[in-house]
């Protein structure tokens, strides 16, 4: 079954991955059976955080209490692949102990971060559809910024025209030309 995720939350996870790169970033996911509504970043306490992640235990405990206090369910774990595809590695599969927890992987392999959700049950790895909410088009933010830039340019032109109009109206009336002898 597909899971929904607000676009802003996906953005938050991708930003965390980018901030930690070239180390792997990791954290907890919470929500319910249909949607991921919270992501809590945790410290990666793995001895080699460049190609592995381990949720810092003391931070994980605090995050779980926070999830519980907010009436949410702990539904998954996210981590990043700074240089590879968003596909579970051998280590990710071996270390996934609880089949009920979904695994969200953020790949920074390409210029645009890519998120993929997986169910790992023993050796069986199944992709789960992730439905982005709020912004359905992946390039919606680029579209917005283009429109925004056009608006800024138009506003600039309008204020320039207004300024010209004001300075023309403030000019003293043209002196009468002296009659040439
Ligand atoms: Zn991994």
Coordinates of N, CA and C and ligand atoms in Angstrom, one line a residue:
X1 N 0.8 -1.2 0.0 CA 0.0 0.0 0.0 C 0.9 1.3 0.0
X2 N 0.5 2.2 -0.8 CA 1.3 3.4 -1.0 C 1.2 4.3 0.3
X3 N 2.2 5.1 0.5 CA 2.3 6.0 1.7 C 2.3 7.4 1.1
X4 N 1.6 8.3 1.8 CA 1.7 9.7 1.4 C 2.7 10.4 2.3
X5 N 3.3 11.4 1.7 CA 4.2 12.3 2.5 C 4.1 13.7 2.0
X6 N 4.0 14.7 2.9 CA 3.9 16.1 2.5 C 5.2 16.4 1.8
X7 N 5.1 17.2 0.7 CA 6.2 17.6 0.0 C 7.3 18.3 0.9
X8 N 6.8 19.2 1.8 CA 7.7 19.9 2.7 C 8.5 19.0 3.6
X9 N 7.9 17.8 4.0 CA 8.6 16.9 4.8 C 9.7 16.1 4.0
X10 N 9.3 15.8 2.8 CA 10.3 15.2 1.9 C 11.5 16.1 1.7
X11 N 11.2 17.4 1.5 CA 12.2 18.4 1.3 C 13.1 18.5 2.6
X12 N 12.5 18.4 3.8 CA 13.2 18.5 5.0 C 14.2 17.3 5.1
X13 N 13.8 16.1 4.7 CA 14.6 14.9 4.8 C 15.8 15.1 3.8
X14 N 15.5 15.6 2.6 CA 16.5 15.8 1.5 C 17.5 16.8 2.0
X15 N 17.0 17.9 2.7 CA 18.0 18.9 3.2 C 18.9 18.3 4.2
X16 N 18.3 17.5 5.1 CA 19.2 16.8 6.2 C 20.3 16.0 5.5
X17 N 19.9 15.2 4.5 CA 20.9 14.4 3.7 C 22.0 15.3 3.1
X18 N 21.5 16.4 2.6 CA 22.5 17.3 1.9 C 23.5 17.9 3.0
X19 N 22.9 18.2 4.1 CA 23.7 18.9 5.2 C 24.8 17.9 5.7
X20 N 24.5 16.6 5.8 CA 25.4 15.6 6.3 C 26.4 15.1 5.3
X21 N 26.1 15.2 4.0 CA 27.0 14.6 3.0 C 28.4 15.2 3.2
X22 N 29.4 14.4 3.0 CA 29.4 13.1 2.4 C 29.1 11.9 3.3
X23 N 28.7 12.3 4.6 CA 28.3 11.2 5.5 C 26.9 10.9 5.3
X24 N 26.5 9.7 5.7 CA 25.1 9.3 5.6 C 24.3 10.0 6.7
X25 N 23.1 10.5 6.3 CA 22.2 11.1 7.4 C 21.2 10.0 7.7
X26 N 20.6 10.1 8.9 CA 19.6 9.1 9.3 C 18.6 9.7 10.3
X27 N 17.5 9.0 10.4 CA 16.5 9.5 11.3 C 15.3 8.6 11.4
X28 N 14.3 9.0 12.2 CA 13.1 8.2 12.3 C 11.9 8.8 11.6
X29 N 11.0 7.9 11.1 CA 9.8 8.4 10.5 C 8.6 8.0 11.3
X30 N 7.6 8.9 11.4 CA 6.4 8.6 12.2 C 5.2 9.0 11.4
X31 N 4.1 8.5 11.8 CA 2.8 8.8 11.2 C 1.8 7.7 11.5
X32 N 1.1 7.2 10.4 CA 0.2 6.1 10.6 C 0.4 5.2 9.4
X33 N -0.6 4.3 9.3 CA -0.5 3.3 8.2 C -0.6 3.8 6.8
X34 N -1.0 5.1 6.7 CA -1.2 5.6 5.3 C -0.3 6.8 5.0
X35 N 0.2 7.5 6.0 CA 1.0 8.6 5.7 C 2.2 8.8 6.6
X36 N 3.3 9.4 6.1 CA 4.4 9.7 6.9 C 4.2 11.2 7.3
X37 N 4.1 11.5 8.5 CA 3.8 12.9 8.9 C 4.9 13.6 9.7
X38 N 5.9 12.8 10.1 CA 7.0 13.4 10.9 C 8.3 12.7 10.6
X39 N 9.4 13.5 10.5 CA 10.7 12.9 10.4 C 11.6 13.5 11.4
X40 N 12.2 12.7 12.2 CA 13.1 13.2 13.3 C 14.6 12.9 13.0
X41 N 15.4 13.9 12.7 CA 16.8 13.6 12.3 C 17.5 13.1 13.6
X42 N 18.4 12.1 13.4 CA 19.2 11.6 14.5 C 20.7 11.6 14.1
X43 N 21.6 11.6 15.1 CA 23.0 11.5 14.8 C 23.3 10.1 14.2
X44 N 24.2 10.1 13.2 CA 24.7 8.8 12.7 C 25.9 8.4 13.5
X45 N 25.8 7.4 14.4 CA 26.9 7.0 15.3 C 27.7 5.8 14.7
X46 N 27.6 5.6 13.4 CA 28.4 4.5 12.8 C 29.8 4.8 12.8
X47 N 30.7 3.8 13.0 CA 32.2 4.1 13.0 C 32.6 4.6 11.6
X48 N 32.0 4.2 10.6 CA 32.3 4.7 9.2 C 31.1 5.3 8.6
X49 N 30.7 6.5 9.0 CA 29.5 7.1 8.6 C 29.4 7.5 7.1
X50 N 30.5 7.3 6.4 CA 30.5 7.6 4.9 C 29.8 6.6 4.1
X51 N 29.7 5.3 4.6 CA 29.0 4.3 3.8 C 28.1 3.4 4.7
X52 N 27.7 3.9 5.8 CA 27.0 3.1 6.8 C 26.2 4.1 7.7
X53 N 25.2 3.6 8.3 CA 24.6 4.4 9.4 C 24.1 3.6 10.6
X54 N 24.1 4.3 11.7 CA 23.6 3.7 12.9 C 22.9 4.8 13.7
X55 N 21.7 4.5 14.1 CA 20.9 5.5 14.8 C 21.5 5.7 16.2
X56 N 21.9 6.9 16.6 CA 22.5 7.1 17.9 C 21.5 6.7 19.0
X57 N 21.8 5.7 19.8 CA 20.8 5.1 20.7 C 20.1 6.0 21.6
X58 N 20.9 7.0 22.3 CA 20.2 7.8 23.3 C 19.3 8.8 22.6
X59 N 19.7 9.3 21.4 CA 18.8 10.2 20.6 C 17.5 9.4 20.1
X60 N 17.7 8.2 19.8 CA 16.6 7.4 19.3 C 15.5 7.2 20.4
X61 N 16.0 7.0 21.6 CA 15.1 6.8 22.7 C 14.3 8.1 23.0
X62 N 15.0 9.3 22.9 CA 14.3 10.6 23.1 C 13.3 10.8 21.9
X63 N 13.6 10.4 20.7 CA 12.7 10.6 19.6 C 11.5 9.7 19.7
X64 N 11.7 8.5 20.2 CA 10.6 7.6 20.3 C 9.6 8.1 21.4
X65 N 10.1 8.7 22.4 CA 9.3 9.3 23.5 C 8.4 10.4 22.9
X66 N 9.1 11.2 22.0 CA 8.5 12.4 21.4 C 7.3 11.9 20.5
X67 N 7.6 10.8 19.7 CA 6.6 10.3 18.8 C 5.4 9.8 19.6
X68 N 5.7 9.1 20.7 CA 4.6 8.5 21.5 C 3.8 9.7 22.1
X69 N 4.5 10.7 22.6 CA 3.8 11.8 23.3 C 2.9 12.5 22.3
X70 N 3.2 12.5 21.0 CA 2.4 13.2 20.0 C 1.3 12.3 19.5
X71 N 1.2 11.1 20.0 CA 0.1 10.2 19.6 C 0.4 9.6 18.2
X72 N 1.6 9.6 17.8 CA 2.0 9.0 16.5 C 2.5 7.6 16.6
X73 N 2.7 7.0 15.5 CA 3.3 5.6 15.5 C 4.7 5.7 14.9
X74 N 5.6 4.9 15.4 CA 6.9 4.9 14.7 C 6.7 3.9 13.5
X75 N 6.9 4.5 12.3 CA 6.6 3.7 11.1 C 7.8 3.4 10.3
X76 N 8.9 4.0 10.5 CA 10.1 3.7 9.7 C 11.3 4.4 10.0
X77 N 12.3 4.2 9.2 CA 13.7 4.8 9.4 C 14.1 5.4 8.0
X78 N 14.7 6.5 8.1 CA 15.3 7.0 6.8 C 16.8 7.2 6.9
X79 N 17.4 7.0 5.8 CA 18.9 7.3 5.7 C 19.2 7.7 4.3
X80 N 20.4 8.2 4.2 CA 20.8 8.7 2.8 C 21.9 7.9 2.2
X81 N 22.0 7.9 0.9 CA 23.0 7.3 0.1 C 23.7 8.5 -0.6
X82 N 24.8 9.1 -0.1 CA 25.3 10.3 -0.7 C 25.8 10.1 -2.1
X83 N 26.3 8.9 -2.4 CA 26.9 8.7 -3.7 C 26.3 7.5 -4.6
X84 N 25.2 6.9 -4.0 CA 24.6 5.8 -4.8 C 23.1 5.9 -4.9
X85 N 22.5 5.0 -5.6 CA 21.1 4.9 -5.9 C 20.3 4.7 -4.6
X86 N 19.0 5.1 -4.6 CA 18.2 4.9 -3.4 C 17.7 3.4 -3.2
X87 N 18.6 2.5 -3.3 CA 18.2 1.0 -3.2 C 18.9 0.5 -2.0
X88 N 18.2 -0.4 -1.2 CA 18.9 -0.9 0.0 C 20.2 -1.7 -0.3
X89 N 21.2 -1.4 0.5 CA 22.5 -2.1 0.3 C 22.4 -3.4 1.0
X90 N 23.3 -4.3 0.8 CA 23.4 -5.6 1.5 C 23.3 -5.4 3.0
X91 N 24.1 -4.4 3.4 CA 24.1 -4.1 4.9 C 22.7 -3.6 5.4
X92 N 22.1 -2.8 4.5 CA 20.7 -2.3 4.9 C 19.8 -3.4 5.1
X93 N 19.9 -4.4 4.2 CA 19.0 -5.6 4.3 C 19.3 -6.5 5.5
X94 N 20.6 -6.7 5.7 CA 21.0 -7.5 6.8 C 20.6 -6.9 8.2
X95 N 20.7 -5.6 8.2 CA 20.5 -4.9 9.5 C 19.0 -4.5 9.8
X96 N 18.1 -4.7 8.8 CA 16.7 -4.4 9.0 C 16.1 -5.5 9.8
X97 N 15.8 -5.3 11.0 CA 15.4 -6.4 11.9 C 13.8 -6.4 12.0
X98 N 13.2 -5.3 11.9 CA 11.8 -5.2 12.1 C 11.0 -5.0 10.8
X99 N 10.3 -6.0 10.3 CA 9.7 -5.9 9.0 C 8.5 -4.9 9.0
X100 N 8.1 -4.5 10.2 CA 7.0 -3.5 10.2 C 7.5 -2.1 9.9
X101 N 8.8 -1.9 10.1 CA 9.3 -0.5 9.8 C 9.7 -0.4 8.4
X102 N 9.3 0.7 7.7 CA 9.6 0.9 6.3 C 10.9 1.7 6.3
X103 N 11.6 1.5 5.1 CA 12.9 2.2 5.0 C 12.9 3.2 3.9
X104 N 13.1 4.4 4.2 CA 13.1 5.5 3.2 C 14.6 5.8 2.9
X105 N 15.0 5.7 1.7 CA 16.3 6.0 1.3 C 16.4 7.3 0.4
X106 N 17.2 8.2 0.8 CA 17.4 9.5 0.0 C 18.7 9.3 -0.8
X107 N 18.7 9.4 -2.1 CA 19.9 9.4 -2.9 C 20.3 10.8 -3.3
X108 N 21.6 11.1 -3.1 CA 22.1 12.3 -3.6 C 23.0 12.1 -4.8
X109 N 22.9 11.0 -5.4 CA 23.7 10.6 -6.6 C 23.6 11.6 -7.7
X110 N 22.4 12.1 -7.9 CA 22.1 13.1 -9.0 C 21.9 14.5 -8.4
X111 N 21.9 15.5 -9.2 CA 21.7 16.9 -8.8 C 20.5 17.0 -7.9
X112 N 19.4 16.3 -8.3 CA 18.1 16.4 -7.6 C 18.0 15.2 -6.6
X113 N 17.8 15.4 -5.3 CA 17.7 14.3 -4.4 C 16.5 13.4 -4.8
X114 N 16.7 12.1 -4.6 CA 15.6 11.1 -5.0 C 15.3 10.3 -3.8
X115 N 13.9 10.2 -3.5 CA 13.5 9.4 -2.3 C 12.8 8.1 -2.8
X116 N 13.1 7.0 -2.1 CA 12.4 5.8 -2.4 C 12.1 5.1 -1.1
X117 N 10.9 4.5 -1.1 CA 10.5 3.8 0.1 C 10.5 2.3 -0.1
X118 N 10.9 1.5 0.9 CA 11.1 0.1 0.8 C 10.5 -0.7 2.0
X119 N 10.0 -1.9 1.8 CA 9.7 -2.8 2.9 C 10.8 -3.9 2.8
X120 N 11.5 -4.1 3.9 CA 12.5 -5.1 3.9 C 12.0 -6.2 4.9
X121 N 11.8 -7.4 4.4 CA 11.3 -8.5 5.3 C 12.2 -9.7 5.0
X122 N 13.2 -9.9 5.9 CA 14.2 -10.9 5.7 C 15.0 -10.5 4.5
X123 N 14.9 -11.5 3.5 CA 15.7 -11.2 2.2 C 14.8 -10.6 1.2
X124 N 13.5 -10.5 1.5 CA 12.6 -9.9 0.5 C 12.5 -8.4 0.6
X125 N 12.8 -7.7 -0.5 CA 12.8 -6.3 -0.5 C 11.8 -5.8 -1.5
X126 N 10.8 -5.0 -1.1 CA 9.7 -4.6 -1.9 C 9.6 -3.0 -2.0
X127 N 9.5 -2.5 -3.1 CA 9.3 -1.0 -3.2 C 7.9 -0.6 -2.8
X128 N 7.7 0.5 -2.1 CA 6.4 1.0 -1.7 C 6.2 2.3 -2.4
X129 N 5.1 2.6 -3.0 CA 4.9 3.8 -3.7 C 4.8 5.0 -2.7
X130 N 5.5 6.1 -3.0 CA 5.5 7.2 -2.2 C 4.8 8.3 -2.9
X131 N 3.7 8.9 -2.3 CA 2.9 9.9 -3.0 C 3.1 11.2 -2.3
X132 N 3.7 12.2 -3.1 CA 4.0 13.5 -2.5 C 2.8 14.3 -2.5
X133 N 2.5 15.0 -1.4 CA 1.4 15.9 -1.3 C 1.8 17.3 -1.2
X134 N 0.9 18.2 -1.7 CA 1.2 19.6 -1.6 C 1.8 20.1 -2.9
X135 N 2.9 19.4 -3.4 CA 3.5 19.7 -4.7 C 3.5 18.4 -5.4
X136 N 2.7 18.2 -6.4 CA 2.7 17.0 -7.1 C 3.8 16.9 -8.2
X137 N 4.2 18.1 -8.8 CA 5.2 18.0 -9.8 C 6.6 18.2 -9.2
X138 N 7.5 17.4 -9.6 CA 8.8 17.4 -9.0 C 9.5 18.8 -9.3
X139 N 9.1 19.4 -10.4 CA 9.8 20.6 -10.8 C 9.0 21.9 -10.4
X140 N 8.0 21.6 -9.5 CA 7.1 22.8 -9.2 C 7.8 23.9 -8.6
X141 N 8.9 23.6 -7.8 CA 9.6 24.7 -7.1 C 10.4 25.5 -8.2
X142 N 10.9 24.8 -9.2 CA 11.6 25.6 -10.2 C 10.7 26.5 -11.0
X143 N 9.5 26.0 -11.3 CA 8.4 26.8 -12.0 C 8.1 28.0 -11.2
X144 N 8.0 27.8 -9.9 CA 7.6 28.9 -9.0 C 8.7 30.0 -9.0
X145 N 10.0 29.5 -9.0 CA 11.0 30.5 -8.9 C 11.1 31.3 -10.2
X146 N 10.8 30.6 -11.3 CA 10.9 31.4 -12.6 C 9.8 32.4 -12.6
X147 N 8.6 32.0 -12.2 CA 7.4 32.9 -12.2 C 7.8 34.1 -11.2
X148 N 8.4 33.7 -10.1 CA 8.8 34.7 -9.1 C 9.7 35.7 -9.7
X149 N 10.7 35.2 -10.4 CA 11.7 36.1 -11.0 C 11.1 37.1 -12.0
X150 N 10.2 36.5 -12.9 CA 9.5 37.4 -13.8 C 8.7 38.5 -13.1
X151 N 8.1 38.1 -12.0 CA 7.3 39.1 -11.3 C 8.2 40.2 -10.7
X152 N 9.4 39.8 -10.2 CA 10.3 40.8 -9.7 C 10.8 41.8 -10.8
X153 N 11.1 41.2 -12.0 CA 11.5 42.1 -13.1 C 10.4 43.0 -13.5
X154 N 9.2 42.5 -13.6 CA 8.0 43.4 -14.0 C 7.8 44.5 -12.9
X155 N 8.0 44.2 -11.7 CA 7.8 45.2 -10.6 C 8.9 46.2 -10.7
X156 N 10.1 45.8 -11.1 CA 11.2 46.7 -11.3 C 11.0 47.7 -12.4
X157 N 10.5 47.2 -13.5 CA 10.2 48.0 -14.7 C 9.1 49.0 -14.3
X158 N 8.0 48.5 -13.6 CA 6.9 49.4 -13.2 C 7.4 50.6 -12.3
X159 N 8.3 50.2 -11.4 CA 8.7 51.3 -10.5 C 9.6 52.3 -11.2
X160 N 10.4 51.8 -12.2 CA 11.3 52.7 -13.0 C 10.4 53.7 -13.8
X161 N 9.3 53.1 -14.4 CA 8.4 54.0 -15.2 C 7.8 55.1 -14.3
X162 N 7.4 54.6 -13.1 CA 6.8 55.6 -12.1 C 7.8 56.7 -11.8
X163 N 9.0 56.3 -11.5 CA 10.1 57.2 -11.2 C 10.3 58.2 -12.3
X164 N 10.3 57.8 -13.5 CA 10.5 58.7 -14.7 C 9.3 59.7 -14.7
X165 N 8.1 59.1 -14.5 CA 6.9 60.0 -14.6 C 7.0 61.1 -13.5
X166 N 7.4 60.7 -12.3 CA 7.5 61.6 -11.2 C 8.5 62.7 -11.5
X167 N 9.7 62.3 -12.0 CA 10.8 63.3 -12.2 C 10.4 64.2 -13.4
X168 N 9.7 63.7 -14.4 CA 9.2 64.6 -15.5 C 8.3 65.6 -14.9
X169 N 7.4 65.2 -14.0 CA 6.4 66.2 -13.5 C 7.0 67.2 -12.6
X170 N 8.2 66.8 -12.0 CA 8.8 67.7 -11.1 C 9.7 68.7 -11.8
X171 N 10.0 68.5 -13.1 CA 10.8 69.4 -13.8 C 10.2 70.8 -13.9
X172 N 11.0 71.9 -13.8 CA 10.5 73.2 -13.9 C 10.0 73.4 -15.4
X173 N 9.0 74.2 -15.5 CA 8.5 74.4 -16.9 C 9.6 74.9 -17.8
X174 N 9.6 74.5 -19.0 CA 10.7 74.9 -19.9 C 10.7 76.4 -20.1
X175 N 12.0 77.0 -20.0 CA 12.0 78.4 -20.2 C 11.6 78.8 -21.6
X176 N 11.0 80.0 -21.6 CA 10.6 80.4 -22.9 C 11.8 80.8 -23.7
X177 N 11.8 80.4 -24.9 CA 13.0 80.7 -25.8 C 13.1 82.2 -26.0
X178 N 14.3 82.7 -25.8 CA 14.5 84.1 -26.1 C 14.5 84.3 -27.6
X179 N 13.8 85.3 -28.0 CA 13.8 85.6 -29.5 C 15.1 85.9 -30.0
X180 N 15.5 85.3 -31.0 CA 16.8 85.6 -31.6 C 16.8 86.9 -32.3
X181 N 17.8 87.7 -32.1 CA 17.8 89.0 -32.7 C 17.8 88.8 -34.3
Ligands
LIG1 ZN1 21.9 2.3 2.9

